[in-house]
mmCIF file of C-alpha atoms in Angstrom:
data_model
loop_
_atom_site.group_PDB
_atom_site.id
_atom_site.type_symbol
_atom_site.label_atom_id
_atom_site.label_comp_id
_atom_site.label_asym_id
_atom_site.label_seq_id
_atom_site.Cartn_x
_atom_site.Cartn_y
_atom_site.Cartn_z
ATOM 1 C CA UNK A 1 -3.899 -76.118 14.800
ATOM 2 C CA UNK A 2 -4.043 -73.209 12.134
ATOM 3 C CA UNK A 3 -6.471 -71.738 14.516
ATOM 4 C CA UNK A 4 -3.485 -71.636 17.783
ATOM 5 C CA UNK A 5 -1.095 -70.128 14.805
ATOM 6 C CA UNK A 6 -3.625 -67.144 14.058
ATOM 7 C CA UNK A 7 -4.243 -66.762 17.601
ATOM 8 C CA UNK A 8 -0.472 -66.548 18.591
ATOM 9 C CA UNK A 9 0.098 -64.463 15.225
ATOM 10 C CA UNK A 10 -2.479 -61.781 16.739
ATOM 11 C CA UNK A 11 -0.501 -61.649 20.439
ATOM 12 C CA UNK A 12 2.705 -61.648 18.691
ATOM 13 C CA UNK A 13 1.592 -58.354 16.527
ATOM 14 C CA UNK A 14 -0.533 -56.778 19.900
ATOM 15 C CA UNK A 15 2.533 -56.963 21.693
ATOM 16 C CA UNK A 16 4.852 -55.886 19.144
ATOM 17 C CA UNK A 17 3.039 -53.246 18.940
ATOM 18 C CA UNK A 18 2.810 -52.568 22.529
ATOM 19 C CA UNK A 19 6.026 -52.484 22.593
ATOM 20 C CA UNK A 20 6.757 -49.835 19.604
ATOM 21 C CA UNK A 21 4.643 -47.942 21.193
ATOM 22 C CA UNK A 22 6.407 -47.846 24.613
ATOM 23 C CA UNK A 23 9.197 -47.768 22.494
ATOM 24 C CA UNK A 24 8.300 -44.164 21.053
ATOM 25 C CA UNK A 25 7.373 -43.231 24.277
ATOM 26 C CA UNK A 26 11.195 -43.812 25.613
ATOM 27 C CA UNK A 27 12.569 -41.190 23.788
ATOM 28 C CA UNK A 28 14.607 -38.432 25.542
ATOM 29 C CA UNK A 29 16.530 -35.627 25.146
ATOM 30 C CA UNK A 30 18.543 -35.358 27.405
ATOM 31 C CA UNK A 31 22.134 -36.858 27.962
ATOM 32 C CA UNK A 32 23.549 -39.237 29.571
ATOM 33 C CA UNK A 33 24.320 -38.730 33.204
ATOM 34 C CA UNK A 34 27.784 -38.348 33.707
ATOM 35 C CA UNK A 35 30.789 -41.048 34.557
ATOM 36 C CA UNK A 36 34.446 -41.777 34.613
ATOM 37 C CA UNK A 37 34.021 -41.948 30.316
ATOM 38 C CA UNK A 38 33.696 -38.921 28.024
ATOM 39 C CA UNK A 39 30.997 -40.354 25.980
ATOM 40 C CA UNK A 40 27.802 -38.826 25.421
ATOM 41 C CA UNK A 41 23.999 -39.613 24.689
ATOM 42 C CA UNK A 42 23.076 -37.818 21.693
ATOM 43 C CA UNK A 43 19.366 -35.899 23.072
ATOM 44 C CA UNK A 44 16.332 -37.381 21.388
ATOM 45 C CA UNK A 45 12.762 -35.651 21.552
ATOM 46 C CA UNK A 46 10.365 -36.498 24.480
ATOM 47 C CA UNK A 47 8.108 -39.242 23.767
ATOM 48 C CA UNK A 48 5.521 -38.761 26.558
ATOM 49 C CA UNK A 49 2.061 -39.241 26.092
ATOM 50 C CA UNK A 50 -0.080 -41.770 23.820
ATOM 51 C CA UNK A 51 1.069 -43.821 20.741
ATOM 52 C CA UNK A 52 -1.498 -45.445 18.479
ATOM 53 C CA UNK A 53 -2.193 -47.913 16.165
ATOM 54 C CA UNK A 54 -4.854 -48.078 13.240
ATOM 55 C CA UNK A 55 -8.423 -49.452 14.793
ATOM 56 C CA UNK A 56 -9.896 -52.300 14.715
ATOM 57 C CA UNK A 57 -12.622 -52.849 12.196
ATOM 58 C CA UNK A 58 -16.156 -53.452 13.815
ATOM 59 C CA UNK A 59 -17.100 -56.848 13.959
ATOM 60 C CA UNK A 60 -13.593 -58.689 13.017
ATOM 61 C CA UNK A 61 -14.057 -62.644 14.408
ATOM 62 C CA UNK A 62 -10.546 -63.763 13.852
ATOM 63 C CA UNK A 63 -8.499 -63.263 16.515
ATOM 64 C CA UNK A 64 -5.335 -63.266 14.398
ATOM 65 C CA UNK A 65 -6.371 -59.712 13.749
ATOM 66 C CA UNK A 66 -5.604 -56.923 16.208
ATOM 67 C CA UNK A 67 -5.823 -53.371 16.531
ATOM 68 C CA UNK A 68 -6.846 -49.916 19.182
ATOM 69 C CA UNK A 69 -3.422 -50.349 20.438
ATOM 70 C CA UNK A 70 -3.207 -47.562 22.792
ATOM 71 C CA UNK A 71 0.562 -47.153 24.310
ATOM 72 C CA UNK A 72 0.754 -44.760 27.505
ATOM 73 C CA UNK A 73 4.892 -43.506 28.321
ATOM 74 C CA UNK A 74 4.243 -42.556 31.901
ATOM 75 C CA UNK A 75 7.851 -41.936 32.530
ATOM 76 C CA UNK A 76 10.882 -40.687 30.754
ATOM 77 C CA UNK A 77 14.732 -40.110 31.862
ATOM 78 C CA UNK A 78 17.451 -39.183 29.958
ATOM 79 C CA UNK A 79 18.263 -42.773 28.647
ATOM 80 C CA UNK A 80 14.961 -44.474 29.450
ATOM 81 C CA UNK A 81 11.129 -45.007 29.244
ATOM 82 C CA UNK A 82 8.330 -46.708 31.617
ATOM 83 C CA UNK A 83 4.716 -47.214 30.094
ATOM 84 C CA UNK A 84 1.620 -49.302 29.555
ATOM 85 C CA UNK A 85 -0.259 -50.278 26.679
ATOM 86 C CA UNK A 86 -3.606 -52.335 25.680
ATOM 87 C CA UNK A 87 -5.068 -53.439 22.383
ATOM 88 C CA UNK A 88 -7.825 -55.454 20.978
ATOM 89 C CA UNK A 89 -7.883 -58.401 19.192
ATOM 90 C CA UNK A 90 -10.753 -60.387 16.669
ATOM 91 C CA UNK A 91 -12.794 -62.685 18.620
ATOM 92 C CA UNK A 92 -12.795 -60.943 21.835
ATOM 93 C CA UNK A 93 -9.264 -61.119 22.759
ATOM 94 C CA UNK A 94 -7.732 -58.194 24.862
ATOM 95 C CA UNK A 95 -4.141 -57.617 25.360
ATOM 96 C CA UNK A 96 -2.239 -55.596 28.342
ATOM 97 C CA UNK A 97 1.023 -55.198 29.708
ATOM 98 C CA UNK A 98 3.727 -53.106 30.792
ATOM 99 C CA UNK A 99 7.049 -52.192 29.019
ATOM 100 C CA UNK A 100 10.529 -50.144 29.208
ATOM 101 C CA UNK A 101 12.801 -48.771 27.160
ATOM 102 C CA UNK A 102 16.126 -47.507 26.373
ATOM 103 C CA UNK A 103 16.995 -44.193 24.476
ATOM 104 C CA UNK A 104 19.903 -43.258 22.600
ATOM 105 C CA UNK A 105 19.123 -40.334 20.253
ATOM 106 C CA UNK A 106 16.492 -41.354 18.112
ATOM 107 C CA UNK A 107 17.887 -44.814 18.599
ATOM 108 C CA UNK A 108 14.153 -46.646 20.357
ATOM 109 C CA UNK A 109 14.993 -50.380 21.950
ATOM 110 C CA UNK A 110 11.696 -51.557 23.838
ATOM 111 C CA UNK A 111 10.937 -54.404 26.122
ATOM 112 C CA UNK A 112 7.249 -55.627 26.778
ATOM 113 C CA UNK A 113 5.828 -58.285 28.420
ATOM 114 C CA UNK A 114 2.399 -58.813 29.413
ATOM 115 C CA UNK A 115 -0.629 -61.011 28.832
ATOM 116 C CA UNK A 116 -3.564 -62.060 26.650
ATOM 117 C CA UNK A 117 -6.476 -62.936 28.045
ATOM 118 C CA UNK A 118 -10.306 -63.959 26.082
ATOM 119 C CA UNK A 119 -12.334 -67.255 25.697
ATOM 120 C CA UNK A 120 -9.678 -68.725 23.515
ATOM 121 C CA UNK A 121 -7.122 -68.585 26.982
ATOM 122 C CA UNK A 122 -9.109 -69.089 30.177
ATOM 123 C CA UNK A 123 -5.847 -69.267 31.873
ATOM 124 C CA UNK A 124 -4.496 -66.492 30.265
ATOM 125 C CA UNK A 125 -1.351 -66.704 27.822
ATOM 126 C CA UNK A 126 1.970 -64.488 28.351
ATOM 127 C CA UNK A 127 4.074 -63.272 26.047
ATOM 128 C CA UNK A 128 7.708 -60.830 26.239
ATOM 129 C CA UNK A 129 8.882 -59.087 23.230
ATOM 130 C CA UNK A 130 12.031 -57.067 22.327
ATOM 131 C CA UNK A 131 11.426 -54.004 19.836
ATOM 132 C CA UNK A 132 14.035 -51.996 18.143
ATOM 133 C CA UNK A 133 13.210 -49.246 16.017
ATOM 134 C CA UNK A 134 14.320 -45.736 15.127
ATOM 135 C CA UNK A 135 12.007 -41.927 15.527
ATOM 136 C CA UNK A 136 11.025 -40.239 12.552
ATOM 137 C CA UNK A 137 8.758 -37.285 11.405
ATOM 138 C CA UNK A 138 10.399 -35.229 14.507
ATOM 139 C CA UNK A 139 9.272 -37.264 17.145
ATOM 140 C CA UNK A 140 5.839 -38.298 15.988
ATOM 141 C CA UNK A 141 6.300 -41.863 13.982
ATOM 142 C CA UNK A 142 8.319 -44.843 14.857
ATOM 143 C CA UNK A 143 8.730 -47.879 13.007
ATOM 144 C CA UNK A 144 9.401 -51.378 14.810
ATOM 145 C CA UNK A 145 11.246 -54.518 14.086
ATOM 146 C CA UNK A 146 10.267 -56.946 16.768
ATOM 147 C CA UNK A 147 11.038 -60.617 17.906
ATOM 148 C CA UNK A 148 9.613 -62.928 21.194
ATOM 149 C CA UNK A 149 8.340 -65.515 22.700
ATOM 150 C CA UNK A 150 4.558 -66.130 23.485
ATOM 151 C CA UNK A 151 2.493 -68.988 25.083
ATOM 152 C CA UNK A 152 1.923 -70.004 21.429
ATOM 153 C CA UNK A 153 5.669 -69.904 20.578
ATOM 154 C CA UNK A 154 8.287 -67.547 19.271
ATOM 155 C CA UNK A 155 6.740 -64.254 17.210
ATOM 156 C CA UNK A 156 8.441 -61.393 14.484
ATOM 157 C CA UNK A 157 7.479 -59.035 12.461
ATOM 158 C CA UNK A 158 7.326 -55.184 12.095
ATOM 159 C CA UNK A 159 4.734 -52.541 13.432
ATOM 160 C CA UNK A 160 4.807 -48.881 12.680
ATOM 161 C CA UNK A 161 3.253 -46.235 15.757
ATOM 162 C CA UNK A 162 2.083 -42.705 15.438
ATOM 163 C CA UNK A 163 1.741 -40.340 18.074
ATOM 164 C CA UNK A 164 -0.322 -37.117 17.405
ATOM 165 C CA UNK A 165 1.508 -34.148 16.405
ATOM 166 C CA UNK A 166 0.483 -30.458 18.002
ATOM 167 C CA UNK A 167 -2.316 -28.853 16.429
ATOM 168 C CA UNK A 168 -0.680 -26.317 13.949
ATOM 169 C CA UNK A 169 -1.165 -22.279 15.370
ATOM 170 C CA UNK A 170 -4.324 -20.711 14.252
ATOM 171 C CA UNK A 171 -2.683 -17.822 11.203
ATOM 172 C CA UNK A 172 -2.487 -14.993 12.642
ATOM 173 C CA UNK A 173 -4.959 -12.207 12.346
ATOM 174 C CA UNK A 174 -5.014 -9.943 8.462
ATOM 175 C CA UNK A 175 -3.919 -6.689 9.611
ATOM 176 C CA UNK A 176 -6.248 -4.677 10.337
ATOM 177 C CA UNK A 177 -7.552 -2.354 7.131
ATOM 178 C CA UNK A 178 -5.907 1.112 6.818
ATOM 179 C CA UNK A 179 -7.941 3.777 8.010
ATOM 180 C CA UNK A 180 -9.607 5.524 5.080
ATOM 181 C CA UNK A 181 -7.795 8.630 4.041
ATOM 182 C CA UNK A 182 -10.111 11.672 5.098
ATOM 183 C CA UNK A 183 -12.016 13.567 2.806
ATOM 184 C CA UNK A 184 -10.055 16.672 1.790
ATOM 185 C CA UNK A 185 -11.737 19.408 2.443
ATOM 186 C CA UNK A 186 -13.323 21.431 -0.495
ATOM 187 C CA UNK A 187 -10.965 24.081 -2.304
ATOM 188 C CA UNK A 188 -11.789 27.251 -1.030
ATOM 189 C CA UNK A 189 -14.111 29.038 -4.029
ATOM 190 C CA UNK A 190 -11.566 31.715 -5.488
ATOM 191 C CA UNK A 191 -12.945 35.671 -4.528
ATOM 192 C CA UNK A 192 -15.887 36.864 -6.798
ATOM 193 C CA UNK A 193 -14.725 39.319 -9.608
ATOM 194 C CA UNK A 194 -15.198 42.940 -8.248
ATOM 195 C CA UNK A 195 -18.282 44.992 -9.724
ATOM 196 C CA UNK A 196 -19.667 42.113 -11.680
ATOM 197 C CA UNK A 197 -16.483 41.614 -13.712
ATOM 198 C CA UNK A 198 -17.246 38.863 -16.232
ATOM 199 C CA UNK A 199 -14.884 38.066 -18.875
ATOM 200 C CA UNK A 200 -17.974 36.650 -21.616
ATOM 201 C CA UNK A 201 -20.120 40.280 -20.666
ATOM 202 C CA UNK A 202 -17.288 42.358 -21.693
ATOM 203 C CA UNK A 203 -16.992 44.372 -25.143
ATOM 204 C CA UNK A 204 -14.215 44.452 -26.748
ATOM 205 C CA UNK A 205 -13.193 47.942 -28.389
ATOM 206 C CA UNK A 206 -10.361 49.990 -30.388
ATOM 207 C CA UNK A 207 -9.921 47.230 -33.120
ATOM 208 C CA UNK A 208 -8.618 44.392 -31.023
ATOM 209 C CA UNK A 209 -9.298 40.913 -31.564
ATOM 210 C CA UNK A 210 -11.856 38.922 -29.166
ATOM 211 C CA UNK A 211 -9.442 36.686 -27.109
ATOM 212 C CA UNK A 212 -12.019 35.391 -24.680
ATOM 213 C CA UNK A 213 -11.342 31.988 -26.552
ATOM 214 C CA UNK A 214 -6.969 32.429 -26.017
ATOM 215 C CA UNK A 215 -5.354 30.086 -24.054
ATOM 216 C CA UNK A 216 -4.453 30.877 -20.361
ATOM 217 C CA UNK A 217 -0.059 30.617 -20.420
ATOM 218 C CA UNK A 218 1.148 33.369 -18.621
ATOM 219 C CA UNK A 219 0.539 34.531 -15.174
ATOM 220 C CA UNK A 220 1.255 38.326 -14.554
ATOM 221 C CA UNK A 221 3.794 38.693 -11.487
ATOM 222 C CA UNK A 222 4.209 42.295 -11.122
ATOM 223 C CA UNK A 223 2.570 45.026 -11.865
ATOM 224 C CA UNK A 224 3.282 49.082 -10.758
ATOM 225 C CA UNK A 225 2.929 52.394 -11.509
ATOM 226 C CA UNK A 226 5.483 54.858 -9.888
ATOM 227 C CA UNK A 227 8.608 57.163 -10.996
ATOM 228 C CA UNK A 228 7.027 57.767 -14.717
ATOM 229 C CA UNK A 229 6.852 53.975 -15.668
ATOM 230 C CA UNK A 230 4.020 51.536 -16.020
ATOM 231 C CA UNK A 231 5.872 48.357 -14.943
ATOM 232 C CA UNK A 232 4.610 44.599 -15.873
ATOM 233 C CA UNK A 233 5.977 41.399 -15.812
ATOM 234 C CA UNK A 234 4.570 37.473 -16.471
ATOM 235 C CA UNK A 235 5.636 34.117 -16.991
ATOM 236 C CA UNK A 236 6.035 33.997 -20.495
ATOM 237 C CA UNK A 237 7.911 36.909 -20.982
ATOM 238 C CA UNK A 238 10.319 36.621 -23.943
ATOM 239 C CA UNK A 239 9.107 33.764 -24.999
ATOM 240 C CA UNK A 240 5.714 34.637 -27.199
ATOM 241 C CA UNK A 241 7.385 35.256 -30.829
ATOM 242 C CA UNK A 242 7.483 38.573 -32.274
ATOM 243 C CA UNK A 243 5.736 40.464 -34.782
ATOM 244 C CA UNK A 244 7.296 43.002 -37.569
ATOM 245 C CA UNK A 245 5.359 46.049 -36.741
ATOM 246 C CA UNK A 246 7.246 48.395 -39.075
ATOM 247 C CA UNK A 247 10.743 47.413 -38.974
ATOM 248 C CA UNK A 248 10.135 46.986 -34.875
ATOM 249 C CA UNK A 249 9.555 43.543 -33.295
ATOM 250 C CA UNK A 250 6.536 43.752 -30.775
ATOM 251 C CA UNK A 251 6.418 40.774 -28.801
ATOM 252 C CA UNK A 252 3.411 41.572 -26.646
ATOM 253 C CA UNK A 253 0.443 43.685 -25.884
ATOM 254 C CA UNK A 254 -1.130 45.176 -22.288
ATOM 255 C CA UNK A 255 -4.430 45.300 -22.290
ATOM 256 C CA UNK A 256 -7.301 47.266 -19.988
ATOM 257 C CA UNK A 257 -10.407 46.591 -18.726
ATOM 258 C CA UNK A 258 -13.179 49.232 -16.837
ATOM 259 C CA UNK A 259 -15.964 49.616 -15.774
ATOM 260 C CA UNK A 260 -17.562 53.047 -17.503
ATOM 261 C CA UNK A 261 -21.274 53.586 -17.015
ATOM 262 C CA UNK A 262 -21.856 49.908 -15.234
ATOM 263 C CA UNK A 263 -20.510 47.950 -18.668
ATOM 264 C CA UNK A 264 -17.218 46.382 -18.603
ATOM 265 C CA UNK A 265 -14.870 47.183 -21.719
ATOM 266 C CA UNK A 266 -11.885 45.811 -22.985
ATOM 267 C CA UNK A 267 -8.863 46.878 -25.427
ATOM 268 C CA UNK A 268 -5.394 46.757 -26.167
ATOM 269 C CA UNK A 269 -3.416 49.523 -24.472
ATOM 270 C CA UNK A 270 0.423 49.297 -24.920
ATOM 271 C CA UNK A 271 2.824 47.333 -27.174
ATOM 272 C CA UNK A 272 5.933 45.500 -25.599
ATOM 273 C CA UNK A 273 8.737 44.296 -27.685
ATOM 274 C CA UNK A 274 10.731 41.558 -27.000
ATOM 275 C CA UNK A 275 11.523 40.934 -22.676
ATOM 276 C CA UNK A 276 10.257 44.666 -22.435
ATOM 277 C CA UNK A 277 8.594 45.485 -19.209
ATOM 278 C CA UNK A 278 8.272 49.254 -18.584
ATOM 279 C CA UNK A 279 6.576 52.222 -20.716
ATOM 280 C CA UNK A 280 6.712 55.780 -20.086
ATOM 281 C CA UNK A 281 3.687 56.899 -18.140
ATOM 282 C CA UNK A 282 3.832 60.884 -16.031
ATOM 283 C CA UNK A 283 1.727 59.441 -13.612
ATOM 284 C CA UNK A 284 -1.222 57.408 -13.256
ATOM 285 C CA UNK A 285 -4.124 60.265 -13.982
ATOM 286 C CA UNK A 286 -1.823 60.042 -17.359
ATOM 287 C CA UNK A 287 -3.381 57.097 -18.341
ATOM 288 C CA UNK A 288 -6.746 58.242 -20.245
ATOM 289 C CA UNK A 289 -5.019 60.542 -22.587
ATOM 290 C CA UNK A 290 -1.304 59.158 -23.075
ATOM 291 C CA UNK A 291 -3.020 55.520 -24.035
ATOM 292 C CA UNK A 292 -6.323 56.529 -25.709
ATOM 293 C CA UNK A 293 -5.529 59.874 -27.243
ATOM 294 C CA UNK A 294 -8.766 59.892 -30.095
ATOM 295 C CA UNK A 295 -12.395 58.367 -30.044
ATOM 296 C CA UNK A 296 -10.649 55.439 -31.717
ATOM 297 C CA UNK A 297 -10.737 54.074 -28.324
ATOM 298 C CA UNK A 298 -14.178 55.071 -26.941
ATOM 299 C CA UNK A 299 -15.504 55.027 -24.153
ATOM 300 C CA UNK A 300 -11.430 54.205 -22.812
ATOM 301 C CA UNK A 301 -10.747 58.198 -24.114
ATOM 302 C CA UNK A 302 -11.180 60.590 -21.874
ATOM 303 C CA UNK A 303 -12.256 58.252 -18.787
ATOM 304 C CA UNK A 304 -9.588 58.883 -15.909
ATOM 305 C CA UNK A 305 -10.705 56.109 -13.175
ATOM 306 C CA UNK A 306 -11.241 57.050 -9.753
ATOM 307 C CA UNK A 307 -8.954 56.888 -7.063
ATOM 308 C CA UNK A 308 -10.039 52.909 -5.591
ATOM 309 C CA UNK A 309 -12.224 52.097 -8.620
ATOM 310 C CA UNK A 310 -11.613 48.449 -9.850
ATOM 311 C CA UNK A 311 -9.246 48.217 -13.276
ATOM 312 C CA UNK A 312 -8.085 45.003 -14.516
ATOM 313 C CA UNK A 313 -4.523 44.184 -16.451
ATOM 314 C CA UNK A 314 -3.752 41.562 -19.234
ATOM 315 C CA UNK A 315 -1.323 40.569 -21.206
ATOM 316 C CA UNK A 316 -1.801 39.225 -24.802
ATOM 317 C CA UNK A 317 0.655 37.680 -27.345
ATOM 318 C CA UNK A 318 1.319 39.499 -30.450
ATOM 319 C CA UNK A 319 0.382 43.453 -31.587
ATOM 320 C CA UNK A 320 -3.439 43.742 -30.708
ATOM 321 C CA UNK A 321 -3.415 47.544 -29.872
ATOM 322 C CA UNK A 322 -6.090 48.418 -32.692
ATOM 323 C CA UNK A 323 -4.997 45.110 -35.045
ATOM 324 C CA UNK A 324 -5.022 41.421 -34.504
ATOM 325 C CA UNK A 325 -1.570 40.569 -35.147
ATOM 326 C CA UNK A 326 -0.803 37.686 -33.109
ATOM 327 C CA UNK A 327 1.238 34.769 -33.968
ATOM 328 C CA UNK A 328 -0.041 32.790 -31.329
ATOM 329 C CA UNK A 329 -3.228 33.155 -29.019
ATOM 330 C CA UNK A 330 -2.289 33.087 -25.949
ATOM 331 C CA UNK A 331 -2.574 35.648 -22.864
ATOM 332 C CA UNK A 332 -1.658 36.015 -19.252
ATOM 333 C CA UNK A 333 -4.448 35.844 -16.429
ATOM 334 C CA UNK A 334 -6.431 38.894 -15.754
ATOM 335 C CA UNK A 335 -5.625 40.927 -12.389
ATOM 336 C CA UNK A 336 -7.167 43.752 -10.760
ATOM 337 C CA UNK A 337 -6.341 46.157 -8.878
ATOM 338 C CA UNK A 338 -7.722 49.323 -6.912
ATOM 339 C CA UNK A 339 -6.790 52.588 -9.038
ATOM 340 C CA UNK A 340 -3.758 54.197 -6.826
ATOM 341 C CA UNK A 341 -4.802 57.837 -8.263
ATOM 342 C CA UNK A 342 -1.347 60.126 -8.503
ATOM 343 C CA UNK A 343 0.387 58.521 -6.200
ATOM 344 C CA UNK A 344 1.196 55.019 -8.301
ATOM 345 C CA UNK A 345 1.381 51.705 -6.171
ATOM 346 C CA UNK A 346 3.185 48.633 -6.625
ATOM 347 C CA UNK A 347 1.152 44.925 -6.645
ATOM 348 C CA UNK A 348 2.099 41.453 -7.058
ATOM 349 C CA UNK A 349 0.360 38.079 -6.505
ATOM 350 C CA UNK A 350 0.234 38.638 -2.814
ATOM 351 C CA UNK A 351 -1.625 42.034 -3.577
ATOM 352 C CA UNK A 352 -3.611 41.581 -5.889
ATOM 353 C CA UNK A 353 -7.034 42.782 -5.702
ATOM 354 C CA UNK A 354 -8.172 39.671 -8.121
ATOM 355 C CA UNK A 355 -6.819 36.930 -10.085
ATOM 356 C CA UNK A 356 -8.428 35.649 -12.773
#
């Protein structure tokens, strides 16, 4: 006797589950063909292909205890499904049958019938089932309530079936690494300084201070000599503070540099005061004797450069034409230019022979 219950308790739960699982596959999306009535079937997702159950564990003997329910839908309409199923059972018992469904939304109702067949029924043992249930987890789980009639007498009981859902997409690729920014090309070296011009090789003469050490603040912009004027201009022009050279403020000093018997000198050659950027000069030949007018200022006095013969041009904070006299140390970039002879010339950044 308890061994007839198990039994029928084992087809009772193989073909509830049979069922549930043609249930799932019964759903459908679309609706419901049309008639006289306005009503519609809500769509449902398709529930083609295999629903499972858990496996059975190797070597199970009772029979009450069932499992590798594999549920085929075959078909699907609009309102309905059309499937098979099998399953396996402790003690050697297999299951089979055939089922259909209808579909209403997610709304599952499944109808099996089939038959169980193993040692225990040598003649075989039928059974019919009813299964209503409703989708969940988009599509991909349905749980069962179920009532029937077996061989063995009337069955219930619940069953939940899985089908598999779509492998999730691969991620796509990481973008591909940004192309390494190319390799600037070196600066191009600035010119070489004309004749061997070095700033550390050059004396310093005429009582000025050494301002090899100053800081570079200035840049000089333009520079000319035409019309009786020397002309400069820079970047810090009235802005270096000035200096009381008796009762006159001088704000700034030009300085010189040549190249007299192959040594480079250096002095002081003109005050400015305040913004000033023009002092009386005939012409350039004018320039030996009108700036360096005693030995004071040797070699500078009596050397008249020659027409095209490299002279450079600074300009220095404070008075440091024969003193040092500077509030702050600071100067402008040295420049060079060809020596324009009588004739004066006119040079800027552009023209420039060489820029410091």
């Amino acid at each position: 006797m308890t061994k007839v219950t198990t039994l029928m308790a084992a087809l009772s739960v193989a073909a509830l589950t049979a069922a549930c699982g043609f249930e799932h596959s019964t759903n459908v999306i679309a609706p419901t063909a049309a008639t006289t009535s306005t009503t519609t079937t809500p769509s449902a997702p398709s529930m083609m292909g295999v629903w499972s159950s858990n496996a059975l564990p190797a070597g199970v003997p009772d029979p009450g205890t069932c499992g590798n329910f594999q549920f085929q839908v075959s078909n699907q309409t609009s309102t309905s499904i059309v499937g098979s199923f099998t399953a396996a059972c402790g003690g050697g018992v297999s299951i089979s049958g055939n089922g259909n469904g209808q579909l209403n939304g997610n709304a599952v109702s499944i109808n099996v019938s089939g038959n169980a067949a193993g040692s225990l029924f040598p003649g075989g043992c039928t059974f019919s089932l009813t299964a209503n249930g409703n989708l969940e987890d988009n599509g991909y789980t349905l749980p069962l309530s179920y009532t029937g009639t077996t061989c063995l007498g009337p069955v219930h009981g619940s069953e939940t079936l899985h089908r598999p859902s779509p492998a999730a997409p691969p991620p796509p690729p990481p973008p591909p690494a940004p192309e390494p920014e190319p390799t600037p090309p070196p600066a191009p070296a600035p010119p070489s300084a004309p004749d061997g011009f070095n700033l550390n090789n050059v004396r310093i003469v005429g009582g000025s201070p050494d301002v090899r050490g100053w800081a570079i603040t200035s840049d000089i912009t333009e520079l000319s000599m035409t019309g009786g004027y020397f002309h400069v201009d820079h970047t810090r022009r009235c802005q270096w503070p000035g200096v009381d050279m008796g009762g006159a403020l001088q704000e700034a000093t030009i300085w010189i540099f040549e190249r007299i018997g192959g040594q480079w000198y250096g002095t002081g050659g003109e005050r400015l005061r305040p913004c000033q950027t023009d002092k009386g000069l005939g012409s350039p030949l004018e320039i030996a004797s009108g700036w360096f007018y005693n030995s004071y200022w040797a070699p500078f006095t009596g050397h008249q450069p020659a027409n095209g013969e490299m002279v450079g041009f600074m300009v220095a904070a404070g008075s440091t034409r024969a003193d040092n006299n500077a509030p702050v140390h600071e100067r402008t970039r040295i420049v060079m230019i060809p020596w324009p002879g009588a004739g004066g010339g006119r040079w800027n950044q552009s023209s420039f022979a060489w820029i410091e």
